[in-house]
Amino acid sequence: MSQSEVASLLKAASFAAGKHRMQRRKDAEASPYINHPLAIAHILCSEGGVTDSTILAAALLHDTLEDTQTSPGELEREFGPVVAAIVAEVTDDKSLPKEERKRLQVAKASSKSEGAKLVKLADKISNLRDIAATPPADWALERREGYFRWAKEVVDEVRGVNARLEAAFDHAYEQGLRATREAA
Ligand code: ZN
């Protein structure tokens, strides 16, 4: 990776940390939100072998449009059109009801770009691991299982993009579902 690519990645981490600074995750300890995009970028690189800086930057920024006051134009200005486009692709339309958004994620996953598929895959791996290890305090077993099943439906639509990440997802799915049931 060139110096400018490394600099852009670090800028994306810093930008996302600033945008998510007031947010916490749903686990019992309410960990800082930024841990989540950082984990996804780390999964992509260390487990998926992804070294494309635009995909890693998009991973760091993947929830900024959906969950913070960030505009597509701002991302394009700061990080360029490729990164901005991947983030836009993995952003749900928040004007739609939740169930419809979840249905659309499954329906549209297979037509996304490779970068967006990779970010989606790592996002789901990270979320399943988090739910299994530190579940949201107010999620009953049924809701946790429902999330696992839905995440698998999304991932089944992007298969073929990265075998190592897909295997990591399958492992997180089986282990996580078992741990979730045992804990209940
Ligand atoms: Zn996410």
PDB file of C-alpha atoms in Angstrom, residues 13-171:
ATOM      1  CA  ALA A  13     -10.654   5.678  10.740  1.00  0.00           C
ATOM      2  CA  SER A  14     -10.352   9.120  12.275  1.00  0.00           C
ATOM      3  CA  PHE A  15     -13.323  10.497  10.301  1.00  0.00           C
ATOM      4  CA  ALA A  16     -15.532   7.554  11.334  1.00  0.00           C
ATOM      5  CA  ALA A  17     -14.435   7.861  14.983  1.00  0.00           C
ATOM      6  CA  GLY A  18     -15.482  11.508  14.939  1.00  0.00           C
ATOM      7  CA  LYS A  19     -18.832  10.807  13.284  1.00  0.00           C
ATOM      8  CA  HIS A  20     -19.699   7.907  15.623  1.00  0.00           C
ATOM      9  CA  ARG A  21     -18.287   9.591  18.743  1.00  0.00           C
ATOM     10  CA  MET A  22     -21.654   9.877  20.525  1.00  0.00           C
ATOM     11  CA  GLN A  23     -22.800   6.340  19.677  1.00  0.00           C
ATOM     12  CA  ARG A  24     -22.504   3.097  21.579  1.00  0.00           C
ATOM     13  CA  ARG A  25     -23.008  -0.542  20.554  1.00  0.00           C
ATOM     14  CA  LYS A  26     -25.976  -2.515  21.883  1.00  0.00           C
ATOM     15  CA  ASP A  27     -23.941  -4.931  24.024  1.00  0.00           C
ATOM     16  CA  ALA A  28     -24.328  -4.856  27.806  1.00  0.00           C
ATOM     17  CA  GLU A  29     -21.144  -2.827  28.211  1.00  0.00           C
ATOM     18  CA  ALA A  30     -22.241  -0.330  25.539  1.00  0.00           C
ATOM     19  CA  SER A  31     -18.846  -0.377  23.863  1.00  0.00           C
ATOM     20  CA  PRO A  32     -17.898   2.563  21.621  1.00  0.00           C
ATOM     21  CA  TYR A  33     -19.497   2.295  18.176  1.00  0.00           C
ATOM     22  CA  ILE A  34     -16.203   2.807  16.335  1.00  0.00           C
ATOM     23  CA  ASN A  35     -15.034  -0.628  17.538  1.00  0.00           C
ATOM     24  CA  HIS A  36     -17.486  -2.117  15.024  1.00  0.00           C
ATOM     25  CA  PRO A  37     -16.155  -0.546  11.774  1.00  0.00           C
ATOM     26  CA  LEU A  38     -12.596  -1.079  12.990  1.00  0.00           C
ATOM     27  CA  ALA A  39     -13.376  -4.781  13.552  1.00  0.00           C
ATOM     28  CA  ILE A  40     -14.815  -5.096  10.051  1.00  0.00           C
ATOM     29  CA  ALA A  41     -11.767  -3.566   8.373  1.00  0.00           C
ATOM     30  CA  HIS A  42      -9.573  -5.861  10.457  1.00  0.00           C
ATOM     31  CA  ILE A  43     -11.594  -8.967   9.488  1.00  0.00           C
ATOM     32  CA  LEU A  44     -11.372  -8.043   5.798  1.00  0.00           C
ATOM     33  CA  CYS A  45      -7.605  -7.677   5.920  1.00  0.00           C
ATOM     34  CA  SER A  46      -6.502 -10.308   8.415  1.00  0.00           C
ATOM     35  CA  GLU A  47      -9.043 -13.044   7.616  1.00  0.00           C
ATOM     36  CA  GLY A  48     -10.026 -12.230   4.033  1.00  0.00           C
ATOM     37  CA  GLY A  49      -6.617 -11.100   2.759  1.00  0.00           C
ATOM     38  CA  VAL A  50      -8.187  -7.893   1.430  1.00  0.00           C
ATOM     39  CA  THR A  51      -5.559  -5.161   0.939  1.00  0.00           C
ATOM     40  CA  ASP A  52      -7.452  -2.830  -1.416  1.00  0.00           C
ATOM     41  CA  SER A  53      -7.391   0.472   0.457  1.00  0.00           C
ATOM     42  CA  THR A  54     -10.676   1.681  -1.051  1.00  0.00           C
ATOM     43  CA  ILE A  55     -12.513  -1.398   0.281  1.00  0.00           C
ATOM     44  CA  LEU A  56     -10.864  -1.088   3.697  1.00  0.00           C
ATOM     45  CA  ALA A  57     -11.690   2.636   3.860  1.00  0.00           C
ATOM     46  CA  ALA A  58     -15.295   1.882   2.864  1.00  0.00           C
ATOM     47  CA  ALA A  59     -15.429  -0.698   5.673  1.00  0.00           C
ATOM     48  CA  LEU A  60     -14.315   1.924   8.186  1.00  0.00           C
ATOM     49  CA  LEU A  61     -16.945   4.330   6.861  1.00  0.00           C
ATOM     50  CA  HIS A  62     -19.710   1.794   6.151  1.00  0.00           C
ATOM     51  CA  ASP A  63     -22.196   3.012   8.785  1.00  0.00           C
ATOM     52  CA  THR A  64     -21.560   6.766   8.513  1.00  0.00           C
ATOM     53  CA  LEU A  65     -24.312   7.485   5.961  1.00  0.00           C
ATOM     54  CA  GLU A  66     -26.853   5.294   7.702  1.00  0.00           C
ATOM     55  CA  ASP A  67     -26.182   6.192  11.312  1.00  0.00           C
ATOM     56  CA  THR A  68     -24.533   9.627  11.452  1.00  0.00           C
ATOM     57  CA  GLN A  69     -24.866  13.098   9.984  1.00  0.00           C
ATOM     58  CA  THR A  70     -22.780  12.402   6.899  1.00  0.00           C
ATOM     59  CA  SER A  71     -23.703  13.108   3.291  1.00  0.00           C
ATOM     60  CA  PRO A  72     -22.651  11.150   0.176  1.00  0.00           C
ATOM     61  CA  GLY A  73     -21.050  14.358  -1.142  1.00  0.00           C
ATOM     62  CA  GLU A  74     -18.952  14.687   1.993  1.00  0.00           C
ATOM     63  CA  LEU A  75     -17.631  11.125   1.593  1.00  0.00           C
ATOM     64  CA  GLU A  76     -16.901  11.716  -2.072  1.00  0.00           C
ATOM     65  CA  ARG A  77     -15.029  14.927  -1.315  1.00  0.00           C
ATOM     66  CA  GLU A  78     -12.969  13.426   1.501  1.00  0.00           C
ATOM     67  CA  PHE A  79     -12.364   9.903   0.162  1.00  0.00           C
ATOM     68  CA  GLY A  80     -13.194   9.900  -3.544  1.00  0.00           C
ATOM     69  CA  PRO A  81     -16.028   8.448  -5.637  1.00  0.00           C
ATOM     70  CA  VAL A  82     -15.074   4.744  -5.332  1.00  0.00           C
ATOM     71  CA  VAL A  83     -15.147   4.709  -1.535  1.00  0.00           C
ATOM     72  CA  ALA A  84     -18.303   6.860  -1.449  1.00  0.00           C
ATOM     73  CA  ALA A  85     -20.050   4.509  -3.893  1.00  0.00           C
ATOM     74  CA  ILE A  86     -19.281   1.394  -1.816  1.00  0.00           C
ATOM     75  CA  VAL A  87     -20.567   3.057   1.359  1.00  0.00           C
ATOM     76  CA  ALA A  88     -23.739   4.121  -0.473  1.00  0.00           C
ATOM     77  CA  GLU A  89     -24.239   0.538  -1.682  1.00  0.00           C
ATOM     78  CA  VAL A  90     -24.175  -0.869   1.850  1.00  0.00           C
ATOM     79  CA  THR A  91     -26.468   1.833   3.250  1.00  0.00           C
ATOM     80  CA  ASP A  92     -30.116   0.976   3.937  1.00  0.00           C
ATOM     81  CA  ASP A  93     -32.886   3.388   3.020  1.00  0.00           C
ATOM     82  CA  LYS A  94     -33.974   4.482   6.483  1.00  0.00           C
ATOM     83  CA  SER A  95     -37.282   5.859   5.211  1.00  0.00           C
ATOM     84  CA  LEU A  96     -38.441   2.246   4.739  1.00  0.00           C
ATOM     85  CA  PRO A  97     -39.821   0.053   7.534  1.00  0.00           C
ATOM     86  CA  LYS A  98     -37.267  -2.217   9.173  1.00  0.00           C
ATOM     87  CA  GLU A  99     -38.683  -5.480   7.785  1.00  0.00           C
ATOM     88  CA  GLU A 100     -38.657  -4.063   4.262  1.00  0.00           C
ATOM     89  CA  ARG A 101     -35.054  -2.937   4.652  1.00  0.00           C
ATOM     90  CA  LYS A 102     -34.077  -6.426   5.783  1.00  0.00           C
ATOM     91  CA  ARG A 103     -35.906  -7.994   2.855  1.00  0.00           C
ATOM     92  CA  LEU A 104     -34.173  -5.625   0.424  1.00  0.00           C
ATOM     93  CA  GLN A 105     -30.730  -6.486   1.811  1.00  0.00           C
ATOM     94  CA  VAL A 106     -31.347 -10.115   0.821  1.00  0.00           C
ATOM     95  CA  ALA A 107     -32.960  -9.245  -2.524  1.00  0.00           C
ATOM     96  CA  LYS A 108     -30.241  -6.820  -3.625  1.00  0.00           C
ATOM     97  CA  ALA A 109     -27.095  -8.446  -2.203  1.00  0.00           C
ATOM     98  CA  SER A 110     -26.188 -10.466  -5.303  1.00  0.00           C
ATOM     99  CA  SER A 111     -26.202  -7.407  -7.578  1.00  0.00           C
ATOM    100  CA  LYS A 112     -23.781  -5.350  -5.440  1.00  0.00           C
ATOM    101  CA  SER A 113     -20.184  -4.565  -6.412  1.00  0.00           C
ATOM    102  CA  GLU A 114     -17.402  -6.822  -5.168  1.00  0.00           C
ATOM    103  CA  GLY A 115     -16.310  -4.203  -2.625  1.00  0.00           C
ATOM    104  CA  ALA A 116     -19.824  -3.869  -1.234  1.00  0.00           C
ATOM    105  CA  LYS A 117     -20.201  -7.664  -1.021  1.00  0.00           C
ATOM    106  CA  LEU A 118     -16.951  -7.937   0.929  1.00  0.00           C
ATOM    107  CA  VAL A 119     -17.984  -5.198   3.373  1.00  0.00           C
ATOM    108  CA  LYS A 120     -21.390  -6.862   3.839  1.00  0.00           C
ATOM    109  CA  LEU A 121     -19.792 -10.220   4.482  1.00  0.00           C
ATOM    110  CA  ALA A 122     -17.372  -8.867   7.091  1.00  0.00           C
ATOM    111  CA  ASP A 123     -20.197  -6.853   8.682  1.00  0.00           C
ATOM    112  CA  LYS A 124     -22.296  -9.973   9.143  1.00  0.00           C
ATOM    113  CA  ILE A 125     -19.329 -11.996  10.490  1.00  0.00           C
ATOM    114  CA  SER A 126     -18.624  -9.268  13.033  1.00  0.00           C
ATOM    115  CA  ASN A 127     -22.267  -8.926  14.057  1.00  0.00           C
ATOM    116  CA  LEU A 128     -22.739 -12.679  14.578  1.00  0.00           C
ATOM    117  CA  ARG A 129     -19.589 -12.874  16.696  1.00  0.00           C
ATOM    118  CA  ASP A 130     -20.713  -9.885  18.743  1.00  0.00           C
ATOM    119  CA  ILE A 131     -24.216 -11.257  19.292  1.00  0.00           C
ATOM    120  CA  ALA A 132     -22.802 -14.618  20.384  1.00  0.00           C
ATOM    121  CA  ALA A 133     -20.097 -13.163  22.670  1.00  0.00           C
ATOM    122  CA  THR A 134     -21.776 -10.055  24.061  1.00  0.00           C
ATOM    123  CA  PRO A 135     -25.466 -10.161  23.115  1.00  0.00           C
ATOM    124  CA  PRO A 136     -27.635  -7.041  23.258  1.00  0.00           C
ATOM    125  CA  ALA A 137     -29.146  -7.121  26.744  1.00  0.00           C
ATOM    126  CA  ASP A 138     -32.713  -6.760  25.502  1.00  0.00           C
ATOM    127  CA  TRP A 139     -32.599  -9.328  22.703  1.00  0.00           C
ATOM    128  CA  ALA A 140     -34.465 -12.552  23.556  1.00  0.00           C
ATOM    129  CA  LEU A 141     -33.250 -15.880  22.129  1.00  0.00           C
ATOM    130  CA  GLU A 142     -35.789 -15.744  19.319  1.00  0.00           C
ATOM    131  CA  ARG A 143     -34.561 -12.356  18.134  1.00  0.00           C
ATOM    132  CA  ARG A 144     -30.915 -13.445  18.234  1.00  0.00           C
ATOM    133  CA  GLU A 145     -31.739 -16.594  16.239  1.00  0.00           C
ATOM    134  CA  GLY A 146     -33.754 -14.524  13.798  1.00  0.00           C
ATOM    135  CA  TYR A 147     -30.765 -12.250  13.218  1.00  0.00           C
ATOM    136  CA  PHE A 148     -28.517 -15.259  12.575  1.00  0.00           C
ATOM    137  CA  ARG A 149     -30.927 -16.700  10.013  1.00  0.00           C
ATOM    138  CA  TRP A 150     -31.374 -13.371   8.240  1.00  0.00           C
ATOM    139  CA  ALA A 151     -27.601 -12.712   8.141  1.00  0.00           C
ATOM    140  CA  LYS A 152     -27.140 -16.122   6.490  1.00  0.00           C
ATOM    141  CA  GLU A 153     -29.776 -15.298   3.882  1.00  0.00           C
ATOM    142  CA  VAL A 154     -27.834 -12.141   2.974  1.00  0.00           C
ATOM    143  CA  VAL A 155     -24.473 -13.935   2.908  1.00  0.00           C
ATOM    144  CA  ASP A 156     -25.856 -16.803   0.794  1.00  0.00           C
ATOM    145  CA  GLU A 157     -26.538 -14.169  -1.897  1.00  0.00           C
ATOM    146  CA  VAL A 158     -22.915 -12.942  -2.042  1.00  0.00           C
ATOM    147  CA  ARG A 159     -21.126 -16.321  -2.025  1.00  0.00           C
ATOM    148  CA  GLY A 160     -18.284 -16.666  -4.483  1.00  0.00           C
ATOM    149  CA  VAL A 161     -16.659 -13.366  -3.543  1.00  0.00           C
ATOM    150  CA  ASN A 162     -14.141 -14.532  -0.894  1.00  0.00           C
ATOM    151  CA  ALA A 163     -13.909 -18.184   0.189  1.00  0.00           C
ATOM    152  CA  ARG A 164     -12.014 -17.467   3.403  1.00  0.00           C
ATOM    153  CA  LEU A 165     -14.533 -14.921   4.606  1.00  0.00           C
ATOM    154  CA  GLU A 166     -17.416 -17.181   3.645  1.00  0.00           C
ATOM    155  CA  ALA A 167     -15.857 -20.007   5.696  1.00  0.00           C
ATOM    156  CA  ALA A 168     -15.359 -17.565   8.595  1.00  0.00           C
ATOM    157  CA  PHE A 169     -19.017 -16.618   8.331  1.00  0.00           C
ATOM    158  CA  ASP A 170     -20.151 -20.258   8.335  1.00  0.00           C
ATOM    159  CA  HIS A 171     -18.010 -20.909  11.402  1.00  0.00           C
TER     160      HIS A 171
END
